[in-house]
Coordinates of C-alpha atoms and ligand atoms in Angstrom, one line a residue:
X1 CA -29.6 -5.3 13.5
X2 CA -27.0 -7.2 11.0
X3 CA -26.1 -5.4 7.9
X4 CA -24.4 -7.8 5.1
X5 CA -21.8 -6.4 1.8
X6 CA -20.7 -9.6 0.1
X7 CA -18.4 -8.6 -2.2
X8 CA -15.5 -10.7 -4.1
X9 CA -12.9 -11.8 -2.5
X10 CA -10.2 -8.3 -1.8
X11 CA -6.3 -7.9 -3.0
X12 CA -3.9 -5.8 -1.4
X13 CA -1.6 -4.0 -3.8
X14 CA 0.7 -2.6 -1.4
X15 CA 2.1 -4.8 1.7
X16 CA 5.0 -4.8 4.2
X17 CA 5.3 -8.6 5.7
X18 CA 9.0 -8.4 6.7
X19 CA 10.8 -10.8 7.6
X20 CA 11.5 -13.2 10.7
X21 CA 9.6 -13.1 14.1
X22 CA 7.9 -10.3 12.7
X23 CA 6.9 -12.0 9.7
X24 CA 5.2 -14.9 11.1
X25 CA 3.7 -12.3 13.8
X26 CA 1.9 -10.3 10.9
X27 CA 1.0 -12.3 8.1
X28 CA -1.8 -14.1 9.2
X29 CA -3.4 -10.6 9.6
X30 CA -3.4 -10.4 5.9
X31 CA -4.4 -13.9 5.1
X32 CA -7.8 -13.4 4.5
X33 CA -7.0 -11.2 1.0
X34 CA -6.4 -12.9 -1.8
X35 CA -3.3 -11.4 -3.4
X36 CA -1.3 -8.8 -2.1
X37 CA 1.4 -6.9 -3.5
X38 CA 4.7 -7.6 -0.9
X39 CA 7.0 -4.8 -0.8
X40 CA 11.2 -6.0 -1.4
X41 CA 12.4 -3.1 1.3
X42 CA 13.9 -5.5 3.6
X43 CA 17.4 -5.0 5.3
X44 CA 19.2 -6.3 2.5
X45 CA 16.5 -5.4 -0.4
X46 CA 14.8 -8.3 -2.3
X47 CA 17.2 -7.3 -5.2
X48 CA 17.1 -10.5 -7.4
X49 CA 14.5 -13.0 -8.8
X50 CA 16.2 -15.3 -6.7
X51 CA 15.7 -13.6 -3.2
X52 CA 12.1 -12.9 -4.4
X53 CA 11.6 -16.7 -4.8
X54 CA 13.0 -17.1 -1.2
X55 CA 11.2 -14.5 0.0
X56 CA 8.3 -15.6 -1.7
X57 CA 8.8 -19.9 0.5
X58 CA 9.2 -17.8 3.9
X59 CA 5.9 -15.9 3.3
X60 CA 4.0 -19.4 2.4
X61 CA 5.7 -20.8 5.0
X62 CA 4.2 -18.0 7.3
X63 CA 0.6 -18.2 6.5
X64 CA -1.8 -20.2 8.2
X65 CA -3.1 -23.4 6.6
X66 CA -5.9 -22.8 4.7
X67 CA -5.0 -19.4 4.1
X68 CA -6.6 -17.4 1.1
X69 CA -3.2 -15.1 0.4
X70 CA -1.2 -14.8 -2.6
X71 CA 2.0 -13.4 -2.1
X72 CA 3.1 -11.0 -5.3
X73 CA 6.8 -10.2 -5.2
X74 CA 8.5 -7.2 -6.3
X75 CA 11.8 -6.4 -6.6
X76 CA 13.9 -3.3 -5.4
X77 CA 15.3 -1.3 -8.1
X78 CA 18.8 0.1 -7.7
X79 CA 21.1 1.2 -10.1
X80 CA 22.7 -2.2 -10.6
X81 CA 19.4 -3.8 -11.3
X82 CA 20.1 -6.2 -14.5
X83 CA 17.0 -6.0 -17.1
X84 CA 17.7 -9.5 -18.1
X85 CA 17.0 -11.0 -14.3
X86 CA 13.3 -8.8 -13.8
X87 CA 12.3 -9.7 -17.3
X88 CA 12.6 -13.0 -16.7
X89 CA 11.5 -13.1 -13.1
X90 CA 8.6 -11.2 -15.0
X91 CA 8.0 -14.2 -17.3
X92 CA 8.0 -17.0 -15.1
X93 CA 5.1 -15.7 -13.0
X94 CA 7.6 -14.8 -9.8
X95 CA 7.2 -11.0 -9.5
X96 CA 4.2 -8.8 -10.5
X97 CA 5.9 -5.7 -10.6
X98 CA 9.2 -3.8 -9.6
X99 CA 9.3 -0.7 -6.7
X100 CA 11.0 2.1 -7.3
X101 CA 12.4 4.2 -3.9
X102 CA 14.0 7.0 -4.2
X103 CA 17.3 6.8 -2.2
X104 CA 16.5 8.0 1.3
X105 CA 12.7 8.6 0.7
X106 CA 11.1 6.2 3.5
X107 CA 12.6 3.2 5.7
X108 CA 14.5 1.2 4.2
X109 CA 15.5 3.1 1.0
X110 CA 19.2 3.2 1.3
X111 CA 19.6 1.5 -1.9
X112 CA 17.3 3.4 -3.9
X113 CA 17.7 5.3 -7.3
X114 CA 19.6 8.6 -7.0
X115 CA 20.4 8.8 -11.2
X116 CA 17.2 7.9 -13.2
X117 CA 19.9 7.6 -16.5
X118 CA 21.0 4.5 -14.6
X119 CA 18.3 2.6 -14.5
X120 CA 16.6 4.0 -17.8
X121 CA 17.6 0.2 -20.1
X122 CA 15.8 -1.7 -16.8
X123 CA 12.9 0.9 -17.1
X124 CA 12.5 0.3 -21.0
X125 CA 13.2 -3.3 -20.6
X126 CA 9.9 -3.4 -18.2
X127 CA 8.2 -0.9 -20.8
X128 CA 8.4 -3.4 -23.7
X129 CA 7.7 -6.5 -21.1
X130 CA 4.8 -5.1 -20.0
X131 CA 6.1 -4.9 -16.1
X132 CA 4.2 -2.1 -14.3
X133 CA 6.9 0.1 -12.2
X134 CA 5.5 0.7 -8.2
X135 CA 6.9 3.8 -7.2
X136 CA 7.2 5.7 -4.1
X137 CA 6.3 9.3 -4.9
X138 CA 8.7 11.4 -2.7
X139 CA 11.0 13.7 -3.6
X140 CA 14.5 13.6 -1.3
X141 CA 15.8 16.9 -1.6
X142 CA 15.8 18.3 1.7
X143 CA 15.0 21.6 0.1
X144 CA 11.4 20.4 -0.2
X145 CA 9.2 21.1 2.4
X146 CA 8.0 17.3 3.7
X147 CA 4.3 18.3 2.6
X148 CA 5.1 19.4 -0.6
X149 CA 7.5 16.3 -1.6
X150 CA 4.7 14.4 -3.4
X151 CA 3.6 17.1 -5.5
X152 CA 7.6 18.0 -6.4
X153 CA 7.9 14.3 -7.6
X154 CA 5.6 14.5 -10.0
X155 CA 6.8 17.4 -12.0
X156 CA 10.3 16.9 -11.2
X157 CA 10.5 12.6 -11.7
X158 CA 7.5 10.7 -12.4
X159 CA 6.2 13.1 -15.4
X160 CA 9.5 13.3 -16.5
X161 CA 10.8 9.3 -16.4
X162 CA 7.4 8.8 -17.8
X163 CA 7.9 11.1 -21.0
X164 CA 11.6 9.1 -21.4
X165 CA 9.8 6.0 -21.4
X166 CA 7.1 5.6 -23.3
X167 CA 4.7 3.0 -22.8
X168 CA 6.2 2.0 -19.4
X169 CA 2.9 1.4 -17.2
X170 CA 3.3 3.0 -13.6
X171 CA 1.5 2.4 -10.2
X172 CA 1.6 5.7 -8.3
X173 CA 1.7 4.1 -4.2
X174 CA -0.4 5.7 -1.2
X175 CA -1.0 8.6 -2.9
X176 CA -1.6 12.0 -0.2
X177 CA -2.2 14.5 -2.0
X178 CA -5.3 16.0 -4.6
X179 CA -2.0 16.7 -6.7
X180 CA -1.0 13.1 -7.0
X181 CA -5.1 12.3 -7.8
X182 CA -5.0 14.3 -10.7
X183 CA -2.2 13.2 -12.3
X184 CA -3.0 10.1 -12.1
X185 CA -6.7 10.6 -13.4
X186 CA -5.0 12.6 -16.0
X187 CA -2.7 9.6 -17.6
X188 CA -5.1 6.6 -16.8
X189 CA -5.9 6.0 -20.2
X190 CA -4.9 2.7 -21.1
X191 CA -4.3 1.6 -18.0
X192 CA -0.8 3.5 -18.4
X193 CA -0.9 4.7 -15.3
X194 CA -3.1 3.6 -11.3
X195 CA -3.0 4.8 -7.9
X196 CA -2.9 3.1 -4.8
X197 CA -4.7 4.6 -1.3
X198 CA -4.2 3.4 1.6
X199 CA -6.9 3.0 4.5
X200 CA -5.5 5.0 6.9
X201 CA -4.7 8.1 4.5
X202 CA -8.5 7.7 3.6
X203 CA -9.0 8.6 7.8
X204 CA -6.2 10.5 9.0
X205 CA -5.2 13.9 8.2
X206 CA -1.8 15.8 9.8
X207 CA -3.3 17.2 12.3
X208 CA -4.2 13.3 14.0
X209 CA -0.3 13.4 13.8
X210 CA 0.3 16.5 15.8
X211 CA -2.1 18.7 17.0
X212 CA -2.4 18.6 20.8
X213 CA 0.4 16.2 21.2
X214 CA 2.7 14.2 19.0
X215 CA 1.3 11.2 17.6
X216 CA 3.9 9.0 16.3
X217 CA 1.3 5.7 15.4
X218 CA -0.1 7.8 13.1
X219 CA 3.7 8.7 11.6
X220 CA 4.0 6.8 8.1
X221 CA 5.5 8.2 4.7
X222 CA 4.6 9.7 2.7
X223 CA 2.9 11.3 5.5
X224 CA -0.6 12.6 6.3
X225 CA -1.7 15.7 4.6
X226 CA -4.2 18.7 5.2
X227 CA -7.7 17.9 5.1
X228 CA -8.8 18.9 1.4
X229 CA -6.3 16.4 0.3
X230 CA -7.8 13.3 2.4
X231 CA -11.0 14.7 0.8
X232 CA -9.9 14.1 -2.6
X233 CA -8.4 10.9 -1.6
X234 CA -11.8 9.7 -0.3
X235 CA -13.3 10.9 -3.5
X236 CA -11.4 9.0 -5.7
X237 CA -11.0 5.9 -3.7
X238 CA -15.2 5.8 -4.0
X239 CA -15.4 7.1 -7.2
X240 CA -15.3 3.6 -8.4
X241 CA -13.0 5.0 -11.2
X242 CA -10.6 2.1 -12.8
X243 CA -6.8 3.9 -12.3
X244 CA -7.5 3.9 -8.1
X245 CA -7.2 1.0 -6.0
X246 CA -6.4 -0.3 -2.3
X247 CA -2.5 -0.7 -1.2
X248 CA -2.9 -0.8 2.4
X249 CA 0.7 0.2 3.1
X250 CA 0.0 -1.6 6.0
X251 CA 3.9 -1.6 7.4
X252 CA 4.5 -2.7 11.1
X253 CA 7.1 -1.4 13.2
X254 CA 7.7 -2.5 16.8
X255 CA 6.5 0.0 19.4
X256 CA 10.3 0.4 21.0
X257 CA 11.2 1.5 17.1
X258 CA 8.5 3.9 17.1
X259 CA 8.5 5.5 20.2
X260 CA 11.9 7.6 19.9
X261 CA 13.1 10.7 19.7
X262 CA 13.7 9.7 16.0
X263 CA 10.6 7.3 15.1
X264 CA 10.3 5.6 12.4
X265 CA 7.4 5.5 9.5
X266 CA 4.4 3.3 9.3
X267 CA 0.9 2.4 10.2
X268 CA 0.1 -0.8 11.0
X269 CA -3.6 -1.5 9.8
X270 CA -3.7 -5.4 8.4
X271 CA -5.9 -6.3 11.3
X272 CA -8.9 -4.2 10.7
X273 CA -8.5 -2.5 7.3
X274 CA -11.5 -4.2 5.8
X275 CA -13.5 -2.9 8.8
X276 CA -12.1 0.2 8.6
X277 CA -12.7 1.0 4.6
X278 CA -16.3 -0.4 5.1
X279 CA -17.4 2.1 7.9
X280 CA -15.8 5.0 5.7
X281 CA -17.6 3.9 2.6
X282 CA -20.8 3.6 4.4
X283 CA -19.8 6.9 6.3
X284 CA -19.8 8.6 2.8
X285 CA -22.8 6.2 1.5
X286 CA -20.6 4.4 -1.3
X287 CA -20.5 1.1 0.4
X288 CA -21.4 -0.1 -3.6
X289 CA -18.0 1.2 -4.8
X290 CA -15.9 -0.4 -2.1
X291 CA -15.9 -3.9 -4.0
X292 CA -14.7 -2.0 -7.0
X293 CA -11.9 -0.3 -4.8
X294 CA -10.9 -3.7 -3.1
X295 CA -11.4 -5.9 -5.0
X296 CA -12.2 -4.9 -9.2
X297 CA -9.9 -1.9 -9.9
X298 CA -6.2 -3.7 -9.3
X299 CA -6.3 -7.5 -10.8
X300 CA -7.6 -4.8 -13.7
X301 CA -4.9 -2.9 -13.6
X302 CA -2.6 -5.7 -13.1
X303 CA -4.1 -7.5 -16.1
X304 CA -5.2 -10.3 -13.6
X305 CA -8.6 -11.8 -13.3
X306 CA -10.4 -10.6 -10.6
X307 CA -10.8 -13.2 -7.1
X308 CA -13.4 -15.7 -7.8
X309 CA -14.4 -16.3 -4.6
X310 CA -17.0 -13.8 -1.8
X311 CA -16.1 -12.4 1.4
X312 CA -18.9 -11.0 3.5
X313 CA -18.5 -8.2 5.6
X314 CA -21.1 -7.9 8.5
X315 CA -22.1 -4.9 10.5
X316 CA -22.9 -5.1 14.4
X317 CA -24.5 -3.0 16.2
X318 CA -22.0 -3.5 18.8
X319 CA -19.0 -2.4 18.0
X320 CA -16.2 -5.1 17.1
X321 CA -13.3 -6.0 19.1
X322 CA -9.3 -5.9 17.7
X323 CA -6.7 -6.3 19.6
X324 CA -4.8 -2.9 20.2
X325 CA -1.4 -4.5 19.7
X326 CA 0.1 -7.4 18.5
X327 CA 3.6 -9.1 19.9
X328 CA 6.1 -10.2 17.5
X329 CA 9.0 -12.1 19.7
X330 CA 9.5 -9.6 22.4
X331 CA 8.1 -7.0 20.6
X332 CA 4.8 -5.4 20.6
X333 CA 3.6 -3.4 17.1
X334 CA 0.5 -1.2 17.9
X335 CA -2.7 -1.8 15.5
X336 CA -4.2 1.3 13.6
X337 CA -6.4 3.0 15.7
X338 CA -9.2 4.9 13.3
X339 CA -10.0 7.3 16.4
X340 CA -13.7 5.9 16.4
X341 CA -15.7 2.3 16.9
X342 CA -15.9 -0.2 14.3
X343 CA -18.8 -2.3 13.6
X344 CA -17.6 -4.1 10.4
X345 CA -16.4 -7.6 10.0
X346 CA -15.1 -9.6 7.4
X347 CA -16.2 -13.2 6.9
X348 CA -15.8 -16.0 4.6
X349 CA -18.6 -16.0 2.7
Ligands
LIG1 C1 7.1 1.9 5.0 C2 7.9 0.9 5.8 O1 7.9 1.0 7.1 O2 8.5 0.0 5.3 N1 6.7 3.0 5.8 C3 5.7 3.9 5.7 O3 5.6 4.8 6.4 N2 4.8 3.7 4.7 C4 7.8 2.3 3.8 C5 7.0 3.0 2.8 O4 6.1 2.4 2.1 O5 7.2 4.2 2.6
LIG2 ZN1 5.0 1.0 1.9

């Protein structure tokens, strides 16, 4: 028996397209959202309003005609970032917000922020512009145990760049830990602070990574926790609460790049996220919070109405076909796999 959840129309607030072959190879898998949040970490960074706008034409140019997608640059902060360029890129409607890496933290962070005091007259530029921050939560210190690098960045950066500048509203990316929920829970008053979750931290904990074999599809930063943090992460993400919201994270790597001695991070899930998040929210029976999580919680955040337009999503008895991988060029980039069947689909409603 069919099952129907219209809902309006989802965003994406956290998205890696790339760039090239791979570009046009994944964006269509994200066309059917209406906005997304595109990340800048491309090898060189989108750095300046003017690399976001061309960024911004070879997206456009990538998406299928009639497509529903928004693209919502970012810039890359480094330590040379000029105030005056992402307040005015700010202004003129080109980028929604600006991602902070940490220098080293995930792929393609090279150019990241090693001294906060550098970038402090950027940060209370965007403060008094009203330009959220995006930041990857990781510390790099290799000190840190990798499980414990989330937590460490909150105590040791976010809470304290936060304190320094006041009023400066921050987005908190594929959070992993109950650590990171509660912080965020803690300073969402105002909308001063939201979270993004992604869909596969809402399935996967560490062990899918490595117990009885090494898993490297299921490899992405920051990466998987124990179970009792997927467990808060689920509760929050259904809570229907304002500061959380979905940033897939969705961030392709060929297969060749991936399988390696040294593999790299990232789960590809644009094909089947919405298929995905609507089996868990059944699974938990909060399917009536997933339109809040998808689709109500960012543009709020973002101070952006939210997507006039429906999507339905339809469940089968059958289970739905996705292709296990997609080919980019010469390259294949293998699709999410959730570990069980799916039975959602999206639709246009
Ligand atoms: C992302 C990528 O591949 O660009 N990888 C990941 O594991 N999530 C970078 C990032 O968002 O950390
Ligand atoms: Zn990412």
């Amino acid at each position: 028996m069919n099952k129907f959840l219209t809902i309006r129309r989802p965003d994406d607030w956290h998205l890696h397209l790339r760039d090239d072959e791979m570009l046009n190879a994944v964006t269509p898998h994200s066309a059917d959202f209406g906005r997304a949040i595109i990340m800048p970490n491309l090898v060189p960074p989108v750095v300046t309003g003017g690399q976001a706008r061309d960024y911004r034409a070879r997206i456009r140019a990538a998406l299928p005609e009639g497509a529903a997608l928004k693209p919502l640059m970012t810039l890359y902060l480094t330590e040379t970032t000029d105030p005056a360029d992402v307040v005015a890129a700010h202004a003129e409607g080109l980028i929604a917000a600006v991602k902070l890496y940490p220098a080293g933290a995930t792929t393609n962070s090279a150019s990241g922020v090693t001294d906060f005091d550098k970038v402090r007259p950027v940060l209370e530029a965007m403060a008094e512009a009203g330009v959220p921050l995006c930041v990857h939560g990781e510390v790099t210190d290799p000190a840190v145990d990798i499980f414990d690098r989330e937590a460490v960045f909150i105590e040791r950066v976010l809470d304290p760049v936060r304190r320094a500048t006041p009023g400066l509203r921050v987005v908190m990316e594929h959070i992993t830990t109950a650590d990171g929920i509660a912080y965020v829970r803690e300073n969402a008053a105002d909308a001063a602070m939201g979270g993004t979750i992604t869909t596969h931290h809402l399935v996967i904990n560490r062990n899918a990574i490595l117990a009885g074999g090494i898993r490297p599809h299921y490899y992405c930063l920051p990466v998987a926790k124990r179970e009792t943090h997927r467990l808060a992460l689920r509760e929050a993400a259904m809570s229907g609460q304002g500061p959380f919201f979905l940033g897939t994270d969705s961030a392709p790597h060929p297969d060749r790049a991936k399988l390696q001695p040294c593999g790299c991070a990232g789960c590809f899930t644009a094909p089947n996220t919405m298929s995905i998040l609507a089996q868990v929210f059944e699974e938990d029976g909060k399917l009536e919070t997933l339109e809040a999580f998808a689709s109500l919680n960012g543009p709020a955040f973002y101070r952006l109405p939210p997507n006039e337009d429906r999507v339905t999503l339809r469940r089968q008895d059958e289970p739905i076909r996705y292709p296990e991988t997609i080919t980019a060029g010469e390259e294949t980039v293998t699709v999410f796999d959730p570990g069980f069947d799916l039975h959602w689909q999206m639709e246009p409603a």
